[in-house]
Amino acid sequence: MFSIEKIKNLLPDYLRTADKDRLSKALAQFQTDRGNIDYTDFYIWDTPDFWLQGDLLFSIRQPQDYSHLTKAYGKDYGPAIIISNTCDLEASNKRFTEKECLMAVVYTVEDWVERMGNLNPSAAKLHIENLKKQLLSNFLYLPPLPEDSGYKQGYVVRLDSIFKFPVSELNSENYIKARNEIRVATLSNFGFYLFIIKLSYHFCRLPEDPHRPE
């Protein structure tokens, strides 16, 4: 996606040299070696008292599959990941018009395999292998949480399945009180930088193929 030298230039100054070196080595896995990726320390557990971009949330109200019969979306509750910037979610950051919180739909790998029921086993296996190697631009693979028992293969984020959620509701008393239960994981520096690289590549590919004449 990006050369590791360019990635180093994107790392903030507040990171210690040791942290920068460790992060650079982790992200370098996505440059040339497309074998097994080391997802160790992908999450952190000492989380702050505010929402962070890349937070993995449990049971958030969201639209479900579009029905071509009724020309409408269904609605349900399920896991999601925060796409919006951290500063856009801050309750004290007052604006003329409140920004919405953008989230992407998340599936367990097991659920995603079930949704691909029309694929033959070999094609499904290859698809999951490509997901875990981060080779698909519209998907982000998240490793399993340490306490996971039934979902040992991890999670699939659909970067092309995004919905909005009211920031005012996310910062309401009910959600703030239950934040530790709603937020099931927060990305480490390694997880976060992989997240924004995949997000940037999915939405902004520079230069794009079509030429735009003056």
Coordinates of N, CA and C in Angstrom, one line a residue:
M1 N 0.8 -1.2 0.0 CA 0.0 0.0 0.0 C 0.9 1.3 0.0
F2 N 1.7 1.5 1.1 CA 2.6 2.6 1.2 C 4.0 2.0 1.5
S3 N 5.0 2.7 1.1 CA 6.4 2.3 1.5 C 6.5 2.5 3.0
I4 N 7.3 1.7 3.6 CA 7.5 1.9 5.1 C 8.2 3.2 5.4
E5 N 9.0 3.7 4.5 CA 9.6 5.0 4.7 C 8.6 6.1 4.8
K6 N 7.6 6.1 3.9 CA 6.5 7.1 3.9 C 5.7 6.9 5.2
I7 N 5.5 5.7 5.6 CA 4.7 5.5 6.9 C 5.4 6.1 8.0
K8 N 6.8 6.0 8.1 CA 7.5 6.6 9.2 C 7.3 8.1 9.3
N9 N 7.2 8.7 8.1 CA 6.9 10.1 8.1 C 5.6 10.5 8.7
L10 N 4.7 9.6 8.7 CA 3.3 9.9 9.2 C 3.2 9.7 10.7
L11 N 4.2 9.1 11.4 CA 4.1 8.8 12.8 C 4.3 10.1 13.6
P12 N 3.5 10.3 14.6 CA 3.5 11.6 15.4 C 4.8 11.7 16.2
D13 N 5.2 12.9 16.5 CA 6.4 13.2 17.2 C 6.4 12.7 18.7
Y14 N 5.2 12.6 19.3 CA 5.1 12.3 20.7 C 5.4 10.8 21.0
L15 N 5.5 10.0 19.9 CA 5.9 8.6 20.1 C 7.4 8.5 20.4
R16 N 7.8 7.7 21.4 CA 9.2 7.5 21.7 C 9.8 6.7 20.5
T17 N 11.2 6.8 20.4 CA 11.9 6.2 19.4 C 11.6 4.7 19.4
A18 N 11.6 4.1 20.6 CA 11.4 2.7 20.7 C 10.0 2.3 20.1
D19 N 9.0 3.1 20.4 CA 7.6 2.9 20.0 C 7.5 3.1 18.5
K20 N 8.2 4.1 17.9 CA 8.2 4.3 16.5 C 8.9 3.1 15.8
D21 N 10.0 2.6 16.3 CA 10.7 1.4 15.7 C 9.8 0.2 15.7
R22 N 9.1 0.0 16.8 CA 8.2 -1.2 17.0 C 7.0 -1.1 16.0
L23 N 6.5 0.1 16.0 CA 5.3 0.3 15.1 C 5.7 0.2 13.6
S24 N 6.9 0.7 13.2 CA 7.4 0.6 11.9 C 7.6 -0.9 11.5
K25 N 8.2 -1.7 12.4 CA 8.4 -3.1 12.1 C 7.1 -3.8 11.9
A26 N 6.1 -3.5 12.7 CA 4.8 -4.1 12.7 C 4.1 -3.8 11.3
L27 N 4.1 -2.5 11.0 CA 3.5 -2.1 9.7 C 4.2 -2.6 8.5
A28 N 5.5 -2.8 8.6 CA 6.3 -3.3 7.5 C 5.8 -4.6 7.0
Q29 N 5.1 -5.4 7.8 CA 4.6 -6.7 7.4 C 3.7 -6.6 6.2
F30 N 3.1 -5.4 6.0 CA 2.1 -5.2 4.9 C 2.8 -4.7 3.6
Q31 N 4.1 -4.5 3.6 CA 4.7 -4.0 2.4 C 5.2 -5.1 1.5
T32 N 5.8 -6.1 2.0 CA 6.4 -7.1 1.1 C 5.9 -8.5 1.5
D33 N 6.0 -8.9 2.7 CA 5.7 -10.2 3.2 C 4.2 -10.4 3.4
R34 N 3.6 -11.1 2.5 CA 2.1 -11.3 2.6 C 1.8 -12.7 3.2
G35 N 2.7 -13.2 4.1 CA 2.5 -14.4 4.8 C 1.7 -14.2 6.0
N36 N 1.9 -15.0 7.0 CA 1.2 -14.8 8.3 C 1.6 -13.5 9.0
I37 N 0.6 -12.7 9.4 CA 0.8 -11.4 10.0 C 0.8 -11.6 11.5
D38 N 1.7 -11.0 12.2 CA 1.7 -11.1 13.7 C 0.8 -10.0 14.3
Y39 N -0.4 -10.4 14.8 CA -1.4 -9.5 15.3 C -1.3 -9.3 16.8
T40 N -0.1 -9.7 17.4 CA 0.1 -9.5 18.8 C 0.0 -8.0 19.2
D41 N -0.6 -7.8 20.4 CA -0.8 -6.5 20.9 C -1.5 -5.5 19.9
F42 N -2.6 -6.1 19.4 CA -3.4 -5.3 18.4 C -4.4 -4.4 19.2
Y43 N -4.7 -4.7 20.4 CA -5.7 -3.9 21.2 C -5.0 -3.4 22.5
I44 N -5.6 -2.4 23.1 CA -5.2 -1.9 24.4 C -6.4 -2.0 25.3
W45 N -6.2 -2.1 26.6 CA -7.3 -2.3 27.6 C -7.4 -1.1 28.6
D46 N -6.3 -0.3 28.7 CA -6.4 0.9 29.6 C -7.0 2.0 28.8
T47 N -8.3 2.1 28.6 CA -8.9 3.0 27.7 C -9.3 4.3 28.4
P48 N -9.3 5.4 27.7 CA -9.7 6.7 28.3 C -11.2 6.9 28.5
D49 N -11.6 7.9 29.1 CA -13.0 8.2 29.4 C -13.6 9.0 28.2
F50 N -13.3 8.6 27.0 CA -14.0 9.2 25.9 C -13.9 8.2 24.7
W51 N -14.7 8.5 23.7 CA -14.7 7.6 22.5 C -13.5 7.8 21.6
L52 N -13.0 6.8 21.0 CA -11.8 6.9 20.2 C -12.1 6.3 18.8
Q53 N -11.6 7.0 17.8 CA -11.7 6.5 16.4 C -11.1 5.0 16.4
G54 N -11.9 4.1 15.8 CA -11.4 2.7 15.8 C -11.9 1.9 17.0
D55 N -12.7 2.5 17.9 CA -13.3 1.7 19.0 C -14.2 0.6 18.4
L56 N -14.1 -0.6 18.9 CA -15.0 -1.7 18.5 C -16.1 -1.7 19.5
L57 N -17.4 -1.5 19.0 CA -18.5 -1.4 19.9 C -19.4 -2.6 19.8
F58 N -20.1 -2.9 20.8 CA -21.0 -4.1 20.9 C -22.4 -3.6 20.8
S59 N -23.2 -4.3 20.0 CA -24.7 -4.1 19.9 C -25.1 -2.6 19.7
I60 N -24.8 -2.1 18.6 CA -25.2 -0.7 18.2 C -26.3 -0.8 17.2
R61 N -27.3 0.1 17.4 CA -28.4 0.2 16.4 C -27.9 0.5 15.0
Q62 N -28.3 -0.2 14.0 CA -27.8 0.0 12.7 C -28.7 -0.6 11.6
P63 N -28.6 0.0 10.4 CA -29.4 -0.6 9.3 C -28.9 -2.0 8.9
Q64 N -29.8 -2.8 8.5 CA -29.4 -4.1 8.0 C -29.6 -4.2 6.5
D65 N -29.5 -5.4 6.0 CA -29.5 -5.6 4.5 C -30.6 -4.9 3.8
Y66 N -30.3 -4.3 2.7 CA -31.3 -3.6 1.9 C -32.2 -4.6 1.2
S67 N -33.5 -4.4 1.2 CA -34.5 -5.3 0.6 C -34.9 -4.7 -0.8
H68 N -34.6 -5.4 -1.8 CA -35.0 -4.9 -3.2 C -36.5 -5.1 -3.4
L69 N -37.1 -5.9 -2.5 CA -38.6 -6.0 -2.6 C -39.3 -4.9 -2.0
T70 N -38.9 -4.4 -0.8 CA -39.6 -3.3 -0.1 C -38.9 -2.0 -0.4
K71 N -37.7 -2.0 -1.0 CA -36.9 -0.8 -1.3 C -36.6 -0.1 0.0
A72 N -36.2 -0.8 1.0 CA -35.9 -0.2 2.3 C -34.9 -1.1 3.1
Y73 N -34.3 -0.5 4.1 CA -33.3 -1.2 4.9 C -34.1 -1.7 6.1
G74 N -33.6 -2.9 6.6 CA -34.1 -3.3 7.9 C -33.3 -2.7 9.0
K75 N -33.6 -3.0 10.3 CA -32.8 -2.4 11.4 C -32.7 -3.4 12.4
D76 N -31.5 -3.4 13.1 CA -31.2 -4.4 14.1 C -30.1 -3.8 15.0
Y77 N -29.6 -4.6 15.9 CA -28.4 -4.2 16.7 C -27.3 -5.2 16.5
G78 N -26.1 -4.7 16.4 CA -24.9 -5.6 16.1 C -23.6 -4.8 16.4
P79 N -22.5 -5.5 16.2 CA -21.2 -4.8 16.5 C -20.9 -3.9 15.4
A80 N -20.1 -2.8 15.7 CA -19.7 -1.8 14.7 C -18.3 -1.2 15.2
I81 N -17.7 -0.5 14.3 CA -16.4 0.1 14.6 C -16.6 1.6 14.3
I82 N -16.0 2.5 15.1 CA -16.1 3.9 14.9 C -15.2 4.4 13.8
I83 N -15.7 5.0 12.8 CA -14.9 5.5 11.7 C -14.5 7.0 11.9
S84 N -15.4 7.8 12.5 CA -15.2 9.2 12.7 C -14.0 9.5 13.5
N85 N -13.4 10.7 13.3 CA -12.3 11.2 14.1 C -12.7 11.3 15.6
T86 N -11.7 11.1 16.4 CA -11.9 11.2 17.9 C -12.4 12.6 18.3
C87 N -11.8 13.6 17.7 CA -12.2 15.0 18.1 C -13.7 15.3 17.7
D88 N -14.2 14.6 16.6 CA -15.6 14.9 16.2 C -16.6 14.3 17.1
L89 N -16.1 13.4 18.0 CA -17.0 12.7 19.0 C -17.0 13.4 20.3
E90 N -16.1 14.3 20.5 CA -16.0 15.0 21.9 C -17.2 15.8 22.1
A91 N -17.9 15.6 23.2 CA -19.2 16.3 23.6 C -18.9 17.8 23.8
S92 N -17.8 18.2 24.3 CA -17.5 19.6 24.6 C -17.1 20.4 23.3
N93 N -16.9 19.6 22.2 CA -16.5 20.3 20.9 C -17.8 20.8 20.3
K94 N -18.3 22.0 20.6 CA -19.5 22.5 20.2 C -19.4 23.1 18.7
R95 N -20.4 22.8 17.9 CA -20.5 23.3 16.6 C -21.8 23.9 16.2
F96 N -21.9 24.6 15.1 CA -23.2 25.2 14.7 C -24.1 24.1 14.3
T97 N -23.6 23.0 13.7 CA -24.4 21.8 13.4 C -23.6 20.6 13.9
E98 N -24.2 19.8 14.7 CA -23.5 18.6 15.3 C -23.2 17.6 14.2
K99 N -22.0 17.1 14.3 CA -21.5 16.1 13.3 C -22.1 14.7 13.7
E100 N -22.3 13.9 12.7 CA -22.8 12.6 13.0 C -21.6 11.6 13.2
C101 N -21.8 10.6 14.0 CA -20.7 9.6 14.1 C -20.9 8.5 13.0
L102 N -19.8 8.3 12.2 CA -19.9 7.3 11.2 C -19.3 6.0 11.8
M103 N -20.0 4.9 11.5 CA -19.5 3.6 11.9 C -19.6 2.6 10.8
A104 N -18.8 1.6 10.8 CA -18.9 0.5 9.8 C -19.3 -0.8 10.5
V105 N -20.1 -1.5 9.7 CA -20.6 -2.8 10.2 C -19.5 -3.8 10.4
V106 N -19.6 -4.6 11.5 CA -18.6 -5.6 11.8 C -19.3 -7.0 11.9
Y107 N -18.7 -8.0 11.4 CA -19.1 -9.4 11.5 C -18.1 -10.2 12.1
T108 N -18.5 -11.3 12.8 CA -17.5 -12.3 13.2 C -17.1 -13.0 11.9
V109 N -15.9 -13.6 11.8 CA -15.5 -14.3 10.6 C -16.5 -15.5 10.4
E110 N -16.9 -16.1 11.5 CA -17.9 -17.2 11.4 C -19.2 -16.8 10.7
D111 N -19.7 -15.6 11.1 CA -20.9 -15.1 10.6 C -20.7 -14.7 9.1
W112 N -19.5 -14.2 8.8 CA -19.3 -13.8 7.4 C -19.2 -15.0 6.5
V113 N -18.6 -16.0 7.0 CA -18.5 -17.3 6.2 C -19.9 -17.8 5.9
E114 N -20.8 -17.7 6.9 CA -22.1 -18.2 6.7 C -22.9 -17.3 5.7
R115 N -22.6 -16.0 5.7 CA -23.2 -15.1 4.7 C -22.8 -15.4 3.3
M116 N -21.6 -16.0 3.2 CA -21.1 -16.4 1.8 C -21.4 -17.8 1.5
G117 N -22.6 -18.3 1.9 CA -23.0 -19.6 1.7 C -22.9 -20.2 0.3
N118 N -23.0 -19.3 -0.7 CA -23.0 -19.7 -2.1 C -21.6 -20.0 -2.6
L119 N -20.5 -19.7 -1.8 CA -19.2 -19.9 -2.2 C -18.8 -21.4 -1.9
N120 N -18.0 -22.0 -2.8 CA -17.6 -23.4 -2.5 C -16.5 -23.3 -1.4
P121 N -16.3 -24.3 -0.7 CA -15.3 -24.3 0.4 C -13.9 -23.8 0.1
S122 N -13.4 -24.2 -1.0 CA -12.0 -23.7 -1.4 C -12.0 -22.2 -1.6
A123 N -13.0 -21.7 -2.3 CA -13.1 -20.2 -2.5 C -13.3 -19.5 -1.2
A124 N -14.1 -20.0 -0.3 CA -14.4 -19.3 0.9 C -13.1 -19.3 1.8
K125 N -12.3 -20.4 1.7 CA -11.1 -20.5 2.5 C -10.1 -19.5 2.0
L126 N -10.0 -19.3 0.6 CA -9.1 -18.4 0.0 C -9.5 -16.9 0.4
H127 N -10.8 -16.7 0.4 CA -11.3 -15.4 0.8 C -10.9 -15.0 2.2
I128 N -11.1 -15.9 3.1 CA -10.7 -15.6 4.5 C -9.2 -15.5 4.7
E129 N -8.4 -16.2 3.9 CA -7.0 -16.1 4.0 C -6.6 -14.7 3.5
N130 N -7.2 -14.2 2.4 CA -6.9 -12.9 1.9 C -7.4 -11.8 2.9
L131 N -8.5 -12.0 3.6 CA -8.9 -11.1 4.6 C -7.9 -10.9 5.7
K132 N -7.4 -12.1 6.2 CA -6.4 -12.0 7.3 C -5.1 -11.5 6.9
K133 N -4.8 -11.5 5.6 CA -3.5 -10.9 5.1 C -3.8 -9.4 4.7
Q134 N -5.0 -8.9 4.9 CA -5.3 -7.5 4.6 C -5.2 -7.2 3.1
L135 N -5.5 -8.1 2.2 CA -5.3 -7.9 0.8 C -6.5 -7.3 0.1
L136 N -7.6 -7.3 0.8 CA -8.9 -6.8 0.2 C -9.2 -5.3 0.6
S137 N -9.3 -4.4 -0.3 CA -9.3 -3.0 0.0 C -10.6 -2.6 0.8
N138 N -11.7 -3.3 0.6 CA -12.9 -2.9 1.2 C -13.2 -3.6 2.6
F139 N -12.2 -4.4 3.0 CA -12.4 -5.1 4.3 C -11.2 -4.8 5.2
L140 N -11.4 -4.8 6.5 CA -10.4 -4.7 7.5 C -10.6 -5.9 8.4
Y141 N -9.5 -6.7 8.5 CA -9.6 -7.9 9.4 C -9.1 -7.5 10.8
L142 N -9.9 -7.9 11.8 CA -9.5 -7.7 13.2 C -9.3 -9.0 13.9
P143 N -8.2 -9.2 14.6 CA -7.9 -10.5 15.3 C -8.9 -10.7 16.4
P144 N -9.0 -12.0 16.9 CA -10.0 -12.2 18.0 C -9.5 -11.6 19.2
L145 N -10.5 -11.3 20.1 CA -10.2 -10.7 21.4 C -9.7 -11.8 22.3
P146 N -8.8 -11.5 23.3 CA -8.3 -12.5 24.2 C -9.3 -13.4 24.8
E147 N -10.4 -12.8 25.2 CA -11.4 -13.5 25.9 C -12.4 -14.2 25.0
D148 N -12.3 -14.1 23.7 CA -13.2 -14.8 22.8 C -13.1 -16.3 23.0
S149 N -14.2 -16.9 23.0 CA -14.2 -18.4 23.0 C -14.9 -19.0 21.8
G150 N -16.1 -18.4 21.4 CA -16.9 -18.9 20.3 C -16.5 -18.3 19.0
Y151 N -15.7 -17.2 19.0 CA -15.4 -16.5 17.8 C -13.8 -16.4 17.7
K152 N -13.2 -17.5 17.4 CA -11.8 -17.7 17.5 C -11.0 -17.2 16.3
Q153 N -11.8 -16.9 15.2 CA -11.2 -16.5 13.9 C -11.1 -15.0 13.8
G154 N -11.7 -14.2 14.7 CA -11.6 -12.8 14.6 C -12.9 -12.1 13.9
Y155 N -12.7 -10.9 13.4 CA -13.8 -10.1 12.9 C -13.5 -9.5 11.6
V156 N -14.6 -9.2 10.9 CA -14.5 -8.6 9.5 C -15.2 -7.3 9.6
V157 N -14.5 -6.2 9.2 CA -15.1 -4.8 9.1 C -15.3 -4.6 7.6
R158 N -16.6 -4.2 7.3 CA -16.9 -3.8 5.9 C -16.8 -2.3 5.8
L159 N -15.7 -1.9 5.1 CA -15.5 -0.5 5.0 C -16.4 0.1 3.9
D160 N -17.2 -0.7 3.2 CA -18.1 -0.2 2.2 C -19.6 -0.4 2.8
S161 N -19.7 -0.6 4.1 CA -21.0 -0.7 4.7 C -21.0 0.2 5.9
I162 N -21.2 1.5 5.7 CA -21.0 2.6 6.7 C -22.4 3.2 7.0
F163 N -22.7 3.5 8.2 CA -23.9 4.1 8.6 C -23.6 5.3 9.6
K164 N -24.6 6.1 9.9 CA -24.4 7.2 10.8 C -25.2 6.9 12.1
F165 N -24.6 7.5 13.2 CA -25.2 7.3 14.5 C -25.1 8.7 15.2
P166 N -26.1 9.1 15.9 CA -26.1 10.5 16.5 C -25.0 10.6 17.6
V167 N -24.2 11.6 17.4 CA -23.1 11.8 18.4 C -23.8 12.2 19.8
S168 N -24.9 12.9 19.7 CA -25.6 13.2 21.0 C -26.1 12.0 21.7
E169 N -26.5 11.0 21.0 CA -26.9 9.7 21.7 C -25.7 9.0 22.2
L170 N -24.6 9.0 21.4 CA -23.4 8.3 21.9 C -22.8 8.9 23.1
N171 N -23.0 10.3 23.3 CA -22.6 11.0 24.5 C -23.7 11.2 25.5
S172 N -24.8 10.5 25.3 CA -25.9 10.6 26.3 C -25.5 9.9 27.6
E173 N -26.2 10.2 28.7 CA -25.9 9.6 30.0 C -25.9 8.1 30.0
N174 N -26.9 7.5 29.3 CA -27.0 6.0 29.2 C -25.8 5.4 28.6
Y175 N -25.3 6.0 27.5 CA -24.1 5.4 26.8 C -22.8 5.6 27.5
I176 N -22.7 6.8 28.2 CA -21.5 7.1 28.9 C -21.4 6.2 30.1
K177 N -22.5 5.9 30.8 CA -22.5 5.0 32.0 C -22.1 3.6 31.6
A178 N -22.5 3.2 30.4 CA -22.3 1.8 29.9 C -21.1 1.7 29.0
R179 N -20.2 2.7 28.9 CA -19.2 2.8 27.9 C -18.3 1.5 28.0
N180 N -17.9 1.1 29.2 CA -17.1 0.0 29.4 C -17.7 -1.3 28.9
E181 N -19.0 -1.4 28.9 CA -19.7 -2.6 28.4 C -19.9 -2.5 26.9
I182 N -20.2 -1.3 26.4 CA -20.4 -1.1 25.0 C -19.1 -1.2 24.1
R183 N -18.1 -0.6 24.7 CA -16.8 -0.7 24.0 C -16.0 -1.9 24.4
V184 N -15.9 -2.9 23.4 CA -15.3 -4.2 23.8 C -13.8 -4.2 23.5
A185 N -13.4 -3.2 22.7 CA -11.9 -3.2 22.4 C -11.5 -1.8 21.8
T186 N -10.3 -1.4 22.1 CA -9.7 -0.2 21.6 C -8.4 -0.6 20.9
L187 N -8.2 0.0 19.7 CA -7.0 -0.4 18.9 C -5.7 0.2 19.5
S188 N -4.7 -0.6 19.5 CA -3.3 -0.1 19.9 C -2.8 0.8 18.8
N189 N -1.6 1.3 18.9 CA -1.0 2.1 17.9 C -0.9 1.3 16.6
F190 N -0.4 0.0 16.7 CA -0.3 -0.8 15.5 C -1.7 -1.0 14.9
G191 N -2.7 -1.4 15.7 CA -4.0 -1.6 15.1 C -4.6 -0.3 14.5
F192 N -4.4 0.8 15.2 CA -4.9 2.1 14.7 C -4.3 2.5 13.4
Y193 N -3.0 2.4 13.3 CA -2.3 2.8 12.0 C -2.7 1.9 10.9
L194 N -2.8 0.6 11.1 CA -3.3 -0.3 10.1 C -4.7 0.1 9.7
F195 N -5.6 0.5 10.7 CA -6.9 0.9 10.4 C -7.0 2.1 9.5
I196 N -6.2 3.1 9.8 CA -6.3 4.4 9.0 C -5.7 4.2 7.6
I197 N -4.7 3.3 7.5 CA -4.1 3.0 6.2 C -5.1 2.3 5.3
K198 N -5.8 1.3 5.9 CA -6.8 0.6 5.1 C -8.0 1.6 4.8
L199 N -8.3 2.4 5.7 CA -9.4 3.4 5.5 C -9.0 4.4 4.4
S200 N -7.8 4.9 4.4 CA -7.3 5.8 3.4 C -7.3 5.2 2.1
Y201 N -6.8 4.0 2.0 CA -6.6 3.3 0.7 C -8.0 3.0 0.1
H202 N -9.0 2.6 1.0 CA -10.3 2.3 0.4 C -11.0 3.5 -0.1
F203 N -10.9 4.7 0.5 CA -11.6 5.9 0.1 C -10.8 6.8 -0.8
C204 N -9.4 6.9 -0.6 CA -8.6 7.8 -1.3 C -7.4 7.2 -1.9
R205 N -7.4 6.9 -3.2 CA -6.3 6.3 -3.8 C -5.6 7.4 -4.8
L206 N -4.5 7.8 -4.3 CA -3.8 8.9 -5.1 C -2.5 8.3 -5.7
P207 N -2.3 8.6 -7.0 CA -3.3 9.1 -7.9 C -4.3 8.1 -8.4
E208 N -5.5 8.5 -8.7 CA -6.5 7.6 -9.2 C -6.3 7.4 -10.7
D209 N -6.9 6.4 -11.2 CA -6.6 6.0 -12.6 C -7.2 7.1 -13.6
P210 N -8.5 7.5 -13.5 CA -9.0 8.4 -14.5 C -8.4 9.8 -14.4
H211 N -8.0 10.3 -15.6 CA -7.4 11.6 -15.7 C -8.5 12.7 -15.7
R212 N -8.3 13.7 -14.9 CA -9.3 14.8 -14.9 C -8.7 16.1 -15.5
P213 N -9.0 16.3 -16.8 CA -8.4 17.4 -17.5 C -8.9 18.7 -17.0
E214 N -8.0 19.8 -17.1 CA -8.4 21.1 -16.7 C -9.5 21.6 -17.5

